[in-house]
Amino acid sequence: MRRFTALLLAVFISLPACAPSDEGRSIEGIFVLRCGACHRADGSGVGASLGPGSPAATMPDAEIATAIRDGRGTMRGFGNRLSDEQIDGLVAYIRALQNP
């Protein structure tokens, strides 16, 4: 039983290392990978829309960047995974989705 617990612990500890890297990925690719499951690739959102007329459309850029970095509500933050430049790129990408 101890061996199984140790193996299970090792697997959980190594999972973040197995996650796909964002290095070299386009901003659109990062959005689809990291945000698309909940916000859909077009920003229409399964739960939280980011598109035109959404609450995000009236949020300041800094507030969107903070939500991406630190999380908001049920959304987890990505500050440990994305650079400031990538986060700024995501904000610009979201703005582009809001103004097709």
Short mmCIF file of N, CA and C in Angstrom, two decimals:
data_model
loop_
_atom_site.label_atom_id
_atom_site.label_comp_id
_atom_site.label_asym_id
_atom_site.label_seq_id
_atom_site.Cartn_x
_atom_site.Cartn_y
_atom_site.Cartn_z
N MET A 1 0.82 -1.19 0.00
CA MET A 1 0.00 0.00 0.00
C MET A 1 0.86 1.26 0.00
N ARG A 2 1.96 1.24 0.75
CA ARG A 2 2.86 2.39 0.79
C ARG A 2 3.48 2.65 -0.57
N ARG A 3 3.83 1.59 -1.26
CA ARG A 3 4.42 1.76 -2.60
C ARG A 3 3.41 2.39 -3.55
N PHE A 4 2.17 1.95 -3.47
CA PHE A 4 1.13 2.51 -4.32
C PHE A 4 0.93 3.99 -4.01
N THR A 5 0.90 4.34 -2.73
CA THR A 5 0.73 5.74 -2.33
C THR A 5 1.92 6.57 -2.82
N ALA A 6 3.12 6.04 -2.69
CA ALA A 6 4.31 6.76 -3.16
C ALA A 6 4.27 6.94 -4.67
N LEU A 7 3.84 5.91 -5.40
CA LEU A 7 3.74 5.99 -6.85
C LEU A 7 2.70 7.03 -7.25
N LEU A 8 1.56 7.00 -6.59
CA LEU A 8 0.49 7.94 -6.86
C LEU A 8 0.96 9.37 -6.60
N LEU A 9 1.65 9.59 -5.52
CA LEU A 9 2.19 10.90 -5.19
C LEU A 9 3.18 11.36 -6.25
N ALA A 10 4.04 10.48 -6.70
CA ALA A 10 5.03 10.82 -7.73
C ALA A 10 4.34 11.22 -9.03
N VAL A 11 3.27 10.53 -9.39
CA VAL A 11 2.53 10.87 -10.60
C VAL A 11 1.92 12.26 -10.48
N PHE A 12 1.27 12.56 -9.37
CA PHE A 12 0.65 13.86 -9.18
C PHE A 12 1.67 14.99 -9.16
N ILE A 13 2.82 14.75 -8.58
CA ILE A 13 3.86 15.76 -8.53
C ILE A 13 4.41 16.04 -9.93
N SER A 14 4.48 15.02 -10.77
CA SER A 14 5.06 15.20 -12.10
C SER A 14 4.07 15.69 -13.14
N LEU A 15 2.78 15.73 -12.85
CA LEU A 15 1.79 16.16 -13.84
C LEU A 15 2.05 17.54 -14.42
N PRO A 16 2.36 18.56 -13.61
CA PRO A 16 2.61 19.87 -14.22
C PRO A 16 3.75 19.84 -15.23
N ALA A 17 4.73 19.01 -15.02
CA ALA A 17 5.83 18.90 -15.96
C ALA A 17 5.39 18.28 -17.28
N CYS A 18 4.30 17.53 -17.26
CA CYS A 18 3.79 16.88 -18.47
C CYS A 18 2.84 17.77 -19.26
N ALA A 19 2.42 18.88 -18.66
CA ALA A 19 1.48 19.78 -19.33
C ALA A 19 2.14 20.39 -20.56
N PRO A 20 1.37 20.62 -21.62
CA PRO A 20 1.95 21.22 -22.81
C PRO A 20 2.57 22.58 -22.51
N SER A 21 3.70 22.85 -23.13
CA SER A 21 4.39 24.11 -22.93
C SER A 21 3.77 25.19 -23.80
N ASP A 22 3.79 26.43 -23.33
CA ASP A 22 3.30 27.56 -24.10
C ASP A 22 4.43 28.26 -24.85
N GLU A 23 5.66 27.84 -24.58
CA GLU A 23 6.81 28.46 -25.22
C GLU A 23 6.75 28.24 -26.73
N GLY A 24 6.87 29.31 -27.48
CA GLY A 24 6.85 29.21 -28.93
C GLY A 24 5.46 29.11 -29.53
N ARG A 25 4.45 29.04 -28.71
CA ARG A 25 3.06 28.93 -29.18
C ARG A 25 2.53 30.33 -29.47
N SER A 26 1.72 30.47 -30.51
CA SER A 26 1.11 31.75 -30.83
C SER A 26 0.11 32.13 -29.75
N ILE A 27 -0.25 33.42 -29.69
CA ILE A 27 -1.24 33.87 -28.72
C ILE A 27 -2.57 33.17 -28.98
N GLU A 28 -2.94 33.03 -30.22
CA GLU A 28 -4.18 32.30 -30.54
C GLU A 28 -4.09 30.86 -30.05
N GLY A 29 -2.95 30.23 -30.24
CA GLY A 29 -2.75 28.86 -29.77
C GLY A 29 -2.84 28.75 -28.25
N ILE A 30 -2.28 29.75 -27.56
CA ILE A 30 -2.37 29.76 -26.10
C ILE A 30 -3.83 29.93 -25.68
N PHE A 31 -4.55 30.84 -26.35
CA PHE A 31 -5.96 31.06 -26.01
C PHE A 31 -6.76 29.77 -26.20
N VAL A 32 -6.57 29.11 -27.33
CA VAL A 32 -7.32 27.87 -27.60
C VAL A 32 -6.97 26.81 -26.57
N LEU A 33 -5.68 26.66 -26.25
CA LEU A 33 -5.24 25.64 -25.30
C LEU A 33 -5.66 25.94 -23.87
N ARG A 34 -5.42 27.15 -23.41
CA ARG A 34 -5.63 27.49 -22.00
C ARG A 34 -7.04 28.02 -21.71
N CYS A 35 -7.68 28.65 -22.68
CA CYS A 35 -8.95 29.34 -22.42
C CYS A 35 -10.13 28.73 -23.16
N GLY A 36 -9.84 28.03 -24.25
CA GLY A 36 -10.88 27.56 -25.15
C GLY A 36 -11.89 26.60 -24.55
N ALA A 37 -11.50 25.81 -23.57
CA ALA A 37 -12.43 24.84 -23.00
C ALA A 37 -13.63 25.54 -22.35
N CYS A 38 -13.40 26.68 -21.74
CA CYS A 38 -14.49 27.40 -21.07
C CYS A 38 -15.00 28.58 -21.90
N HIS A 39 -14.09 29.26 -22.58
CA HIS A 39 -14.47 30.48 -23.30
C HIS A 39 -14.66 30.25 -24.80
N ARG A 40 -14.42 29.04 -25.26
CA ARG A 40 -14.48 28.66 -26.67
C ARG A 40 -13.49 29.46 -27.51
N ALA A 41 -13.10 28.91 -28.62
CA ALA A 41 -12.09 29.54 -29.46
C ALA A 41 -12.54 30.90 -29.99
N ASP A 42 -13.86 31.09 -30.12
CA ASP A 42 -14.36 32.37 -30.64
C ASP A 42 -14.77 33.33 -29.53
N GLY A 43 -14.56 32.96 -28.27
CA GLY A 43 -14.89 33.81 -27.13
C GLY A 43 -16.34 33.78 -26.71
N SER A 44 -17.16 32.94 -27.38
CA SER A 44 -18.59 32.91 -27.08
C SER A 44 -18.89 32.30 -25.71
N GLY A 45 -17.99 31.50 -25.21
CA GLY A 45 -18.06 30.99 -23.84
C GLY A 45 -19.08 29.92 -23.57
N VAL A 46 -18.64 28.90 -22.86
CA VAL A 46 -19.53 27.86 -22.36
C VAL A 46 -20.21 28.38 -21.10
N GLY A 47 -19.46 29.10 -20.30
CA GLY A 47 -20.00 29.70 -19.08
C GLY A 47 -19.80 31.19 -19.09
N ALA A 48 -18.62 31.62 -19.41
CA ALA A 48 -18.29 33.04 -19.41
C ALA A 48 -17.89 33.49 -20.80
N SER A 49 -18.75 34.29 -21.41
CA SER A 49 -18.46 34.84 -22.73
C SER A 49 -17.45 35.97 -22.60
N LEU A 50 -16.60 36.09 -23.59
CA LEU A 50 -15.65 37.19 -23.66
C LEU A 50 -15.93 38.07 -24.87
N GLY A 51 -16.92 37.71 -25.65
CA GLY A 51 -17.20 38.38 -26.92
C GLY A 51 -17.91 39.71 -26.77
N PRO A 52 -18.38 40.25 -27.91
CA PRO A 52 -19.08 41.52 -27.91
C PRO A 52 -20.29 41.49 -26.97
N GLY A 53 -20.48 42.56 -26.24
CA GLY A 53 -21.62 42.65 -25.33
C GLY A 53 -21.45 41.91 -24.01
N SER A 54 -20.34 41.22 -23.83
CA SER A 54 -20.10 40.49 -22.58
C SER A 54 -19.60 41.44 -21.51
N PRO A 55 -19.68 41.05 -20.25
CA PRO A 55 -19.11 41.89 -19.18
C PRO A 55 -17.63 42.19 -19.41
N ALA A 56 -16.91 41.26 -20.01
CA ALA A 56 -15.48 41.47 -20.27
C ALA A 56 -15.25 42.61 -21.25
N ALA A 57 -16.23 42.89 -22.10
CA ALA A 57 -16.08 43.95 -23.10
C ALA A 57 -15.99 45.33 -22.45
N THR A 58 -16.50 45.46 -21.23
CA THR A 58 -16.45 46.76 -20.54
C THR A 58 -15.38 46.81 -19.45
N MET A 59 -14.69 45.70 -19.25
CA MET A 59 -13.63 45.66 -18.24
C MET A 59 -12.38 46.35 -18.77
N PRO A 60 -11.65 47.07 -17.93
CA PRO A 60 -10.36 47.63 -18.35
C PRO A 60 -9.37 46.50 -18.66
N ASP A 61 -8.44 46.78 -19.55
CA ASP A 61 -7.43 45.78 -19.91
C ASP A 61 -6.70 45.24 -18.68
N ALA A 62 -6.37 46.13 -17.74
CA ALA A 62 -5.63 45.70 -16.55
C ALA A 62 -6.43 44.70 -15.72
N GLU A 63 -7.75 44.85 -15.70
CA GLU A 63 -8.60 43.92 -14.94
C GLU A 63 -8.64 42.54 -15.61
N ILE A 64 -8.68 42.54 -16.94
CA ILE A 64 -8.63 41.27 -17.67
C ILE A 64 -7.28 40.60 -17.44
N ALA A 65 -6.21 41.37 -17.52
CA ALA A 65 -4.86 40.82 -17.30
C ALA A 65 -4.75 40.23 -15.90
N THR A 66 -5.30 40.91 -14.91
CA THR A 66 -5.26 40.40 -13.54
C THR A 66 -6.05 39.10 -13.42
N ALA A 67 -7.20 39.03 -14.09
CA ALA A 67 -8.01 37.79 -14.06
C ALA A 67 -7.24 36.64 -14.69
N ILE A 68 -6.54 36.91 -15.78
CA ILE A 68 -5.74 35.85 -16.43
C ILE A 68 -4.60 35.43 -15.50
N ARG A 69 -3.93 36.40 -14.92
CA ARG A 69 -2.76 36.13 -14.08
C ARG A 69 -3.15 35.44 -12.77
N ASP A 70 -4.16 35.96 -12.07
CA ASP A 70 -4.47 35.51 -10.72
C ASP A 70 -5.70 34.62 -10.62
N GLY A 71 -6.51 34.59 -11.67
CA GLY A 71 -7.77 33.86 -11.64
C GLY A 71 -8.90 34.75 -11.17
N ARG A 72 -10.12 34.25 -11.39
CA ARG A 72 -11.30 35.03 -11.01
C ARG A 72 -12.47 34.07 -10.90
N GLY A 73 -13.17 34.11 -9.77
CA GLY A 73 -14.29 33.18 -9.58
C GLY A 73 -13.79 31.75 -9.65
N THR A 74 -14.36 30.96 -10.54
CA THR A 74 -13.94 29.56 -10.67
C THR A 74 -12.77 29.39 -11.62
N MET A 75 -12.37 30.46 -12.29
CA MET A 75 -11.23 30.38 -13.22
C MET A 75 -9.92 30.42 -12.46
N ARG A 76 -9.07 29.47 -12.77
CA ARG A 76 -7.75 29.47 -12.13
C ARG A 76 -6.84 30.46 -12.83
N GLY A 77 -5.83 30.93 -12.14
CA GLY A 77 -4.88 31.87 -12.71
C GLY A 77 -3.79 31.16 -13.50
N PHE A 78 -3.20 31.90 -14.43
CA PHE A 78 -2.15 31.36 -15.28
C PHE A 78 -0.84 32.13 -15.13
N GLY A 79 -0.73 32.93 -14.08
CA GLY A 79 0.47 33.72 -13.87
C GLY A 79 1.73 32.90 -13.68
N ASN A 80 1.57 31.67 -13.22
CA ASN A 80 2.73 30.79 -13.04
C ASN A 80 3.11 30.08 -14.33
N ARG A 81 2.32 30.24 -15.36
CA ARG A 81 2.52 29.52 -16.60
C ARG A 81 2.78 30.43 -17.79
N LEU A 82 2.27 31.67 -17.70
CA LEU A 82 2.38 32.60 -18.82
C LEU A 82 3.22 33.81 -18.43
N SER A 83 3.97 34.33 -19.39
CA SER A 83 4.75 35.55 -19.15
C SER A 83 3.83 36.77 -19.22
N ASP A 84 4.33 37.90 -18.75
CA ASP A 84 3.56 39.13 -18.85
C ASP A 84 3.25 39.47 -20.30
N GLU A 85 4.20 39.20 -21.19
CA GLU A 85 3.99 39.48 -22.61
C GLU A 85 2.88 38.59 -23.18
N GLN A 86 2.84 37.33 -22.78
CA GLN A 86 1.78 36.44 -23.24
C GLN A 86 0.42 36.88 -22.70
N ILE A 87 0.39 37.30 -21.44
CA ILE A 87 -0.87 37.77 -20.86
C ILE A 87 -1.35 39.03 -21.58
N ASP A 88 -0.43 39.96 -21.85
CA ASP A 88 -0.80 41.16 -22.61
C ASP A 88 -1.30 40.78 -24.00
N GLY A 89 -0.68 39.78 -24.60
CA GLY A 89 -1.12 39.29 -25.91
C GLY A 89 -2.52 38.70 -25.85
N LEU A 90 -2.81 37.99 -24.77
CA LEU A 90 -4.15 37.42 -24.61
C LEU A 90 -5.21 38.52 -24.44
N VAL A 91 -4.86 39.57 -23.71
CA VAL A 91 -5.79 40.69 -23.56
C VAL A 91 -6.08 41.30 -24.93
N ALA A 92 -5.03 41.52 -25.73
CA ALA A 92 -5.22 42.06 -27.08
C ALA A 92 -6.05 41.11 -27.94
N TYR A 93 -5.82 39.81 -27.79
CA TYR A 93 -6.58 38.81 -28.56
C TYR A 93 -8.05 38.85 -28.16
N ILE A 94 -8.33 38.96 -26.88
CA ILE A 94 -9.71 39.04 -26.40
C ILE A 94 -10.38 40.30 -26.95
N ARG A 95 -9.65 41.41 -26.97
CA ARG A 95 -10.19 42.65 -27.54
C ARG A 95 -10.51 42.48 -29.03
N ALA A 96 -9.68 41.75 -29.73
CA ALA A 96 -9.94 41.50 -31.14
C ALA A 96 -11.20 40.65 -31.33
N LEU A 97 -11.42 39.70 -30.43
CA LEU A 97 -12.64 38.88 -30.49
C LEU A 97 -13.88 39.74 -30.24
N GLN A 98 -13.73 40.77 -29.43
CA GLN A 98 -14.86 41.63 -29.10
C GLN A 98 -15.18 42.63 -30.21
N ASN A 99 -14.24 42.85 -31.10
CA ASN A 99 -14.41 43.80 -32.20
C ASN A 99 -14.07 43.12 -33.53
N PRO A 100 -14.92 42.18 -33.93
CA PRO A 100 -14.61 41.42 -35.17
C PRO A 100 -14.59 42.27 -36.42
#
